[in-house]
Coordinates of C-alpha atoms and ligand atoms in Angstrom, one line a residue:
M1 CA 0.0 0.0 0.0
K2 CA 1.5 3.2 -1.1
I3 CA 0.1 6.7 -0.7
Q4 CA 0.8 8.9 -3.7
H5 CA 0.6 12.6 -4.0
N6 CA -0.8 15.1 -6.7
V7 CA -2.4 12.2 -8.7
S8 CA -4.5 13.0 -11.8
L9 CA -8.0 11.5 -11.4
K10 CA -8.6 11.5 -15.1
P11 CA -8.3 7.6 -15.5
Y12 CA -10.5 7.0 -12.6
N13 CA -13.6 8.8 -13.6
T14 CA -15.7 7.8 -16.7
F15 CA -16.3 11.5 -17.5
G16 CA -12.6 11.7 -18.0
I17 CA -12.3 15.0 -16.0
D18 CA -8.7 16.0 -15.2
V19 CA -8.6 17.1 -11.6
V20 CA -5.8 16.4 -9.2
A21 CA -6.0 14.4 -5.9
K22 CA -3.7 15.7 -3.2
H23 CA -3.4 12.2 -1.7
F24 CA -4.3 9.0 -3.5
V25 CA -4.2 5.2 -2.4
T26 CA -5.3 2.0 -4.3
I27 CA -6.8 -0.6 -1.9
S28 CA -6.8 -4.2 -2.9
N29 CA -7.3 -6.1 0.4
L30 CA -9.2 -5.4 3.6
E31 CA -6.2 -5.2 5.8
D32 CA -4.8 -2.2 3.9
L33 CA -8.2 -0.6 3.9
E34 CA -8.3 -0.9 7.7
K35 CA -4.8 0.5 8.0
V36 CA -5.6 3.4 5.7
L37 CA -8.7 4.3 7.6
A38 CA -6.7 4.5 10.8
L39 CA -4.3 7.0 9.4
K40 CA -4.6 10.2 11.4
E41 CA -3.1 12.6 9.0
Y42 CA -5.8 12.2 6.4
P43 CA -9.1 13.1 8.2
E44 CA -10.9 13.8 4.9
K45 CA -11.4 10.8 2.6
L46 CA -13.1 10.3 -0.8
I47 CA -14.0 6.8 -1.8
L48 CA -13.8 6.0 -5.4
G49 CA -15.1 2.8 -7.0
G50 CA -15.6 2.7 -10.9
G51 CA -15.9 6.5 -11.0
S52 CA -19.0 6.2 -13.3
N53 CA -21.5 8.2 -11.3
I54 CA -19.3 11.2 -10.3
L55 CA -18.6 14.7 -11.8
L56 CA -15.5 16.2 -10.4
T57 CA -15.6 20.0 -10.6
K58 CA -12.5 20.7 -8.6
D59 CA -9.2 19.3 -7.3
V60 CA -9.6 17.1 -4.3
D61 CA -7.7 17.9 -1.0
A62 CA -9.0 14.6 0.7
L63 CA -7.2 11.2 0.5
V64 CA -8.8 9.4 -2.4
I65 CA -9.2 5.8 -1.6
L66 CA -9.6 3.7 -4.9
I67 CA -11.4 0.6 -4.0
R68 CA -10.0 -2.4 -6.0
L69 CA -11.0 -5.3 -3.7
K70 CA -11.4 -8.3 -6.0
G71 CA -12.9 -11.8 -5.9
I72 CA -16.1 -13.6 -6.6
S73 CA -17.4 -16.6 -4.7
I74 CA -20.3 -18.9 -4.4
I75 CA -21.7 -18.8 -1.0
S76 CA -24.4 -21.3 -1.0
K77 CA -26.9 -23.1 -3.5
T78 CA -30.4 -24.4 -3.3
D79 CA -32.2 -26.5 -5.9
D80 CA -32.9 -23.5 -8.2
T81 CA -31.1 -20.4 -6.6
V82 CA -27.5 -19.5 -5.7
L83 CA -26.0 -16.8 -3.4
V84 CA -23.0 -15.2 -5.1
K85 CA -20.8 -12.8 -3.3
A86 CA -18.6 -10.2 -5.3
N87 CA -16.1 -7.9 -3.8
A88 CA -16.6 -4.2 -4.3
G89 CA -13.7 -3.7 -6.9
E90 CA -15.1 -6.2 -9.4
N91 CA -16.0 -4.4 -12.7
W92 CA -19.9 -4.6 -12.8
H93 CA -20.1 -5.8 -16.4
E94 CA -17.3 -8.4 -16.1
F95 CA -19.2 -9.7 -13.0
V96 CA -22.5 -10.0 -15.0
L97 CA -20.7 -12.0 -17.8
W98 CA -19.2 -14.2 -15.2
T99 CA -22.7 -15.0 -13.8
L100 CA -24.0 -15.6 -17.3
S101 CA -21.1 -18.0 -18.1
H102 CA -22.2 -20.0 -15.1
N103 CA -25.9 -19.8 -16.3
F104 CA -26.9 -17.8 -13.2
G105 CA -29.9 -15.6 -14.0
G106 CA -30.9 -12.2 -12.7
L107 CA -28.3 -9.7 -13.9
E108 CA -28.8 -9.9 -17.7
N109 CA -30.9 -6.9 -18.1
M110 CA -28.2 -4.9 -16.4
S111 CA -25.4 -5.9 -18.7
L112 CA -23.0 -3.2 -19.8
I113 CA -23.7 -0.7 -17.0
P114 CA -20.4 1.1 -16.3
G115 CA -19.0 1.0 -12.8
N116 CA -18.0 -1.6 -10.1
V117 CA -20.0 -3.9 -8.0
G118 CA -19.4 -2.1 -4.7
T119 CA -21.1 1.2 -6.0
S120 CA -24.1 -0.7 -7.5
P121 CA -26.3 -0.5 -4.3
I122 CA -25.6 3.2 -3.6
Q123 CA -27.8 4.4 -6.3
N124 CA -29.7 1.0 -6.9
I125 CA -28.6 0.8 -10.5
G126 CA -31.2 -0.5 -13.0
A127 CA -32.0 -0.9 -16.6
Y128 CA -34.8 -2.3 -18.9
G129 CA -37.2 -3.2 -16.1
V130 CA -34.8 -4.7 -13.5
E131 CA -33.2 -2.9 -10.6
L132 CA -30.3 -4.1 -8.3
K133 CA -32.7 -4.4 -5.5
D134 CA -34.5 -7.3 -7.4
I135 CA -31.5 -9.6 -6.9
F136 CA -29.9 -8.0 -4.0
E137 CA -29.3 -10.3 -1.0
S138 CA -27.0 -8.2 1.3
C139 CA -23.8 -6.1 1.3
E140 CA -21.0 -5.7 3.8
A141 CA -19.8 -2.2 4.6
I142 CA -17.1 -0.8 6.8
N143 CA -18.2 2.1 9.0
L144 CA -15.7 4.9 8.4
K145 CA -15.9 6.1 12.1
T146 CA -16.2 2.9 14.2
K147 CA -14.3 0.7 11.5
A148 CA -16.8 -2.0 12.3
I149 CA -18.2 -4.2 9.5
T150 CA -21.9 -4.0 9.1
V151 CA -24.1 -6.4 7.1
F152 CA -27.0 -4.6 5.4
K153 CA -29.8 -6.8 4.4
K154 CA -32.2 -5.6 1.6
E155 CA -34.7 -3.9 3.8
A156 CA -32.0 -1.9 5.7
C157 CA -30.7 -0.4 2.3
E158 CA -34.0 1.5 1.9
F159 CA -33.8 1.0 -1.9
G160 CA -35.8 3.5 -4.2
Y161 CA -35.7 4.7 -7.7
R162 CA -31.8 5.4 -8.1
N163 CA -31.7 5.7 -4.5
S164 CA -30.7 3.9 -1.2
I165 CA -29.7 4.8 2.4
F166 CA -26.2 5.2 1.2
K167 CA -27.3 8.4 -0.6
H168 CA -29.1 9.9 2.2
R169 CA -29.1 8.8 5.9
A170 CA -25.8 6.9 5.7
K171 CA -24.2 9.1 3.1
G172 CA -20.4 9.1 3.3
Q173 CA -20.4 7.0 6.4
Y174 CA -19.6 3.5 4.9
I175 CA -17.4 1.8 2.4
I176 CA -19.2 -1.1 0.7
T177 CA -16.7 -3.9 0.6
S178 CA -18.8 -6.6 -1.0
V179 CA -22.3 -7.4 -2.4
T180 CA -24.1 -10.8 -2.3
F181 CA -26.6 -11.5 -5.0
K182 CA -29.4 -14.1 -5.1
L183 CA -29.5 -15.5 -8.6
T184 CA -31.5 -18.3 -10.2
T185 CA -29.7 -21.5 -11.5
K186 CA -32.7 -22.6 -13.5
N187 CA -36.2 -21.6 -14.6
H188 CA -35.0 -18.1 -14.9
T189 CA -37.5 -15.3 -14.7
L190 CA -37.0 -13.2 -17.9
H191 CA -37.8 -9.5 -18.0
T192 CA -38.3 -8.9 -21.7
N193 CA -41.4 -6.6 -21.8
Y194 CA -39.4 -3.4 -22.3
G195 CA -40.2 -2.1 -25.7
A196 CA -36.5 -1.8 -26.8
I197 CA -35.8 -5.4 -25.8
I198 CA -38.8 -6.8 -27.6
A199 CA -37.7 -5.0 -30.8
E200 CA -34.0 -6.1 -30.4
L201 CA -34.9 -9.8 -29.7
E202 CA -37.2 -9.7 -32.8
A203 CA -34.4 -8.3 -34.9
M204 CA -32.1 -11.1 -33.5
Q205 CA -35.0 -13.5 -34.6
V206 CA -35.1 -15.0 -31.1
T207 CA -38.5 -16.1 -29.8
E208 CA -37.6 -18.1 -26.6
P209 CA -34.6 -16.2 -25.3
T210 CA -32.0 -17.4 -23.0
I211 CA -30.5 -15.2 -20.3
Q212 CA -27.4 -14.8 -22.6
E213 CA -29.5 -13.7 -25.4
V214 CA -31.4 -11.1 -23.3
S215 CA -27.9 -9.9 -22.2
N216 CA -26.9 -9.7 -25.9
A217 CA -29.9 -7.7 -26.8
V218 CA -29.3 -5.3 -23.9
I219 CA -25.7 -4.9 -25.0
A220 CA -26.9 -4.1 -28.5
I221 CA -29.3 -1.6 -27.3
R222 CA -27.0 0.2 -24.9
K223 CA -24.1 0.3 -27.6
S224 CA -26.6 1.9 -30.1
K225 CA -27.8 4.7 -27.6
L226 CA -25.3 5.2 -24.9
P227 CA -21.6 6.4 -25.6
D228 CA -18.8 4.1 -24.6
P229 CA -17.0 6.0 -21.6
K230 CA -13.7 4.6 -23.1
K231 CA -14.3 6.7 -26.2
I232 CA -16.4 9.6 -25.1
G233 CA -16.5 10.8 -21.4
N234 CA -19.8 10.4 -19.8
S235 CA -21.5 9.0 -16.7
G236 CA -24.8 7.5 -18.2
S237 CA -27.9 9.3 -17.4
F238 CA -26.9 12.6 -15.8
F239 CA -30.5 13.3 -14.6
K240 CA -33.1 11.2 -13.0
N241 CA -36.4 10.7 -14.6
P242 CA -38.7 13.3 -12.6
V243 CA -41.7 11.7 -10.7
V244 CA -44.5 14.2 -10.7
D245 CA -48.1 14.5 -9.5
K246 CA -50.7 13.4 -11.9
S247 CA -52.2 16.8 -11.8
V248 CA -48.8 18.4 -13.0
Y249 CA -48.7 15.8 -15.7
L250 CA -52.3 16.4 -16.9
E251 CA -51.6 20.1 -16.9
T252 CA -48.3 19.7 -19.0
L253 CA -50.1 17.2 -21.3
K254 CA -52.6 19.9 -22.4
Q255 CA -49.7 21.9 -23.8
F256 CA -47.7 18.9 -25.0
P257 CA -50.1 16.2 -26.1
D258 CA -47.2 13.9 -27.0
L259 CA -45.7 14.0 -23.5
P260 CA -44.8 10.3 -22.5
S261 CA -45.2 8.9 -19.0
Y262 CA -45.0 5.8 -17.0
P263 CA -47.4 5.1 -14.1
V264 CA -45.6 5.1 -10.6
S265 CA -48.7 5.1 -8.2
E266 CA -52.4 6.2 -8.1
T267 CA -51.2 9.8 -7.8
E268 CA -47.8 9.9 -9.5
V269 CA -46.2 9.4 -12.9
K270 CA -42.6 9.2 -14.1
I271 CA -41.7 11.4 -17.1
P272 CA -38.7 10.6 -19.3
A273 CA -36.2 13.4 -18.7
G274 CA -34.6 12.6 -22.0
W275 CA -37.8 13.5 -23.8
L276 CA -38.1 16.9 -22.0
I277 CA -34.4 17.6 -22.8
E278 CA -34.9 16.7 -26.4
K279 CA -38.1 18.7 -26.7
A280 CA -36.2 21.7 -25.2
G281 CA -33.8 21.5 -28.0
F282 CA -30.6 20.2 -26.3
K283 CA -30.2 16.7 -27.9
G284 CA -26.9 16.6 -29.8
K285 CA -26.0 20.1 -28.8
R286 CA -22.3 20.6 -28.8
L287 CA -20.5 23.4 -26.9
G288 CA -16.9 23.0 -28.0
N289 CA -15.5 19.9 -26.2
Y290 CA -18.8 19.1 -24.2
G291 CA -22.4 18.6 -24.8
V292 CA -25.6 16.5 -24.9
H293 CA -25.3 13.1 -26.5
K294 CA -26.9 12.7 -30.0
N295 CA -28.6 9.5 -29.4
Q296 CA -29.8 9.9 -25.8
A297 CA -30.4 13.4 -24.4
L298 CA -30.2 12.2 -20.7
V299 CA -26.5 11.7 -21.3
L300 CA -24.0 14.6 -21.0
V301 CA -20.6 14.0 -22.7
N302 CA -17.1 15.2 -22.5
Y303 CA -15.4 15.0 -26.0
G304 CA -12.1 15.5 -24.3
G305 CA -10.6 18.4 -22.3
A306 CA -13.9 19.7 -20.7
T307 CA -13.8 20.6 -17.1
G308 CA -16.3 19.4 -14.6
Y309 CA -17.4 23.0 -14.2
D310 CA -18.3 23.2 -17.9
I311 CA -20.5 20.1 -17.6
L312 CA -22.1 21.4 -14.3
K313 CA -22.9 24.8 -16.0
L314 CA -24.6 23.0 -19.0
S315 CA -26.6 20.8 -16.6
T316 CA -27.8 23.9 -14.7
I317 CA -28.9 25.6 -18.0
I318 CA -30.8 22.4 -19.0
Q319 CA -32.5 22.2 -15.5
Q320 CA -33.5 25.9 -15.7
T321 CA -34.8 25.5 -19.2
I322 CA -36.8 22.5 -18.3
Q323 CA -38.3 24.2 -15.3
R324 CA -39.2 27.2 -17.5
I325 CA -40.7 25.4 -20.4
F326 CA -42.5 22.5 -18.5
N327 CA -42.5 23.8 -14.9
I328 CA -40.9 20.3 -14.0
T329 CA -37.8 20.0 -11.8
I330 CA -35.0 17.5 -13.0
E331 CA -32.5 16.4 -10.4
S332 CA -29.0 15.2 -11.3
E333 CA -28.5 11.4 -10.8
V334 CA -24.7 11.9 -10.7
N335 CA -22.9 13.0 -7.6
I336 CA -21.3 16.3 -8.1
L337 CA -18.1 17.0 -6.2
Ligands
LIG401 N1 -36.5 9.8 -24.8 C1 -36.5 10.9 -25.7 N2 -35.3 11.3 -26.1 C2 -34.1 11.0 -25.8 C3 -34.1 10.0 -24.8 C4 -35.2 9.4 -24.3 O1 -37.6 11.3 -26.1 O2 -33.1 11.5 -26.1 C5 -37.6 9.3 -24.3 C6 -38.4 8.3 -25.2 O3 -39.8 8.5 -25.1 C7 -38.1 6.9 -24.7 C8 -38.1 7.3 -23.2 O4 -37.5 8.6 -23.1 O5 -39.0 6.1 -25.0 C9 -37.2 6.3 -22.3 O6 -35.9 6.3 -22.9 P1 -34.8 5.2 -22.5 O7 -35.5 3.8 -22.7 O8 -33.6 5.4 -23.3 O9 -34.7 5.2 -21.0 P2 -34.5 6.5 -20.1 O10 -35.7 6.6 -19.2 O11 -34.0 7.7 -20.8 C10 -33.6 5.0 -18.1 C11 -32.4 5.0 -17.2 C12 -31.2 4.4 -17.9 C13 -31.5 2.9 -18.4 C14 -32.7 3.1 -19.3 C15 -33.2 1.6 -19.8 C16 -32.7 6.8 -15.6 C17 -32.4 8.0 -15.1 N3 -32.0 6.2 -16.7 O12 -33.3 5.9 -19.1 O13 -30.1 4.2 -17.0 O14 -30.4 2.4 -19.1 O15 -33.8 3.7 -18.6 O16 -33.8 1.0 -18.7 O17 -33.6 6.1 -15.0 C18 -28.4 5.3 -16.0 O18 -29.0 5.4 -14.9 O19 -27.1 5.8 -16.1 C19 -28.8 4.7 -17.2 C20 -28.3 4.8 -18.4

């Protein structure tokens, strides 16, 4: 374990923003993590996983702890389910591919999501009708203050739409070190009702898909809509889809009859922020070296050399414009630092 100084964080955030960390350490085992947490000279700490849900707007004075805890293990099996534990530093998509190679079902709809296993519960990642909470069994986390290891069962995580206890009440208090998933070994439950998946499976001429084929369909959809962070800096959806009162929706619908929506409850609907942003004229808009992605208006992109502040400014303009045109508030999904 070596603490480095003045390290560029560019390789460690998928937006590719070049800010400097005053102190930086890579952690690949729990003993080193405990040691580093005990260091008195670095009271401020910033935990980085896959760096896929963060916008860095300034240099970081804190000690950046890059979590690279690796390892996947099968904890237990029943006749048709399996508990699989993955350490926090495993790359999410590689882990999904590992589960598919063992014919374990449950993660296929969440193929190709950027980031690491350890950060997946924080915002309850989700895609194409499945959310992490659907296959989440538990996670282990170290309390930064007491250094005690706590096991969080599903209920304790308070999962919501792109939300969990780790984003509010327990924010900044824990480092998730591993996540355990409950997956199926046979009679997999497929989630293929999502429009884009139906169309993609049809195009693939698949009528009775396997979990591998669902994964292939999701990968194809994501590749066609979402920019590859290795090529164009981005952090997936920058905003959450707003959940609004039905009355607000009906009022907006009068002025915009083609406004799409998804039911959430008796009284609330979810509106795709991508639609609002496109309607407001931002889709594909480029301001020098940053802008709004051409295929998915929910994604802000860094074409290379943009600052976090540039992206933040653009996001604020988008939020204000959406508020003005539709009277709807959109919140960022990405952590802004
Ligand atoms: N839409 C537009 N224009 C756009 C983008 C979207 O009009 O430029 C409208 C269309 O009506 C479309 C609808 O939005 O039918 C939904 O679009 P899409 O299926 O692409 O999904 P999304 O709501 O924009 C959410 C997640 C994505 C996830 C997809 C698929 C959020 C904030 N985003 O996007 O997650 O991949 O559904 O399930 O919930 C992420 O969180 O980083 C992410 C990529």
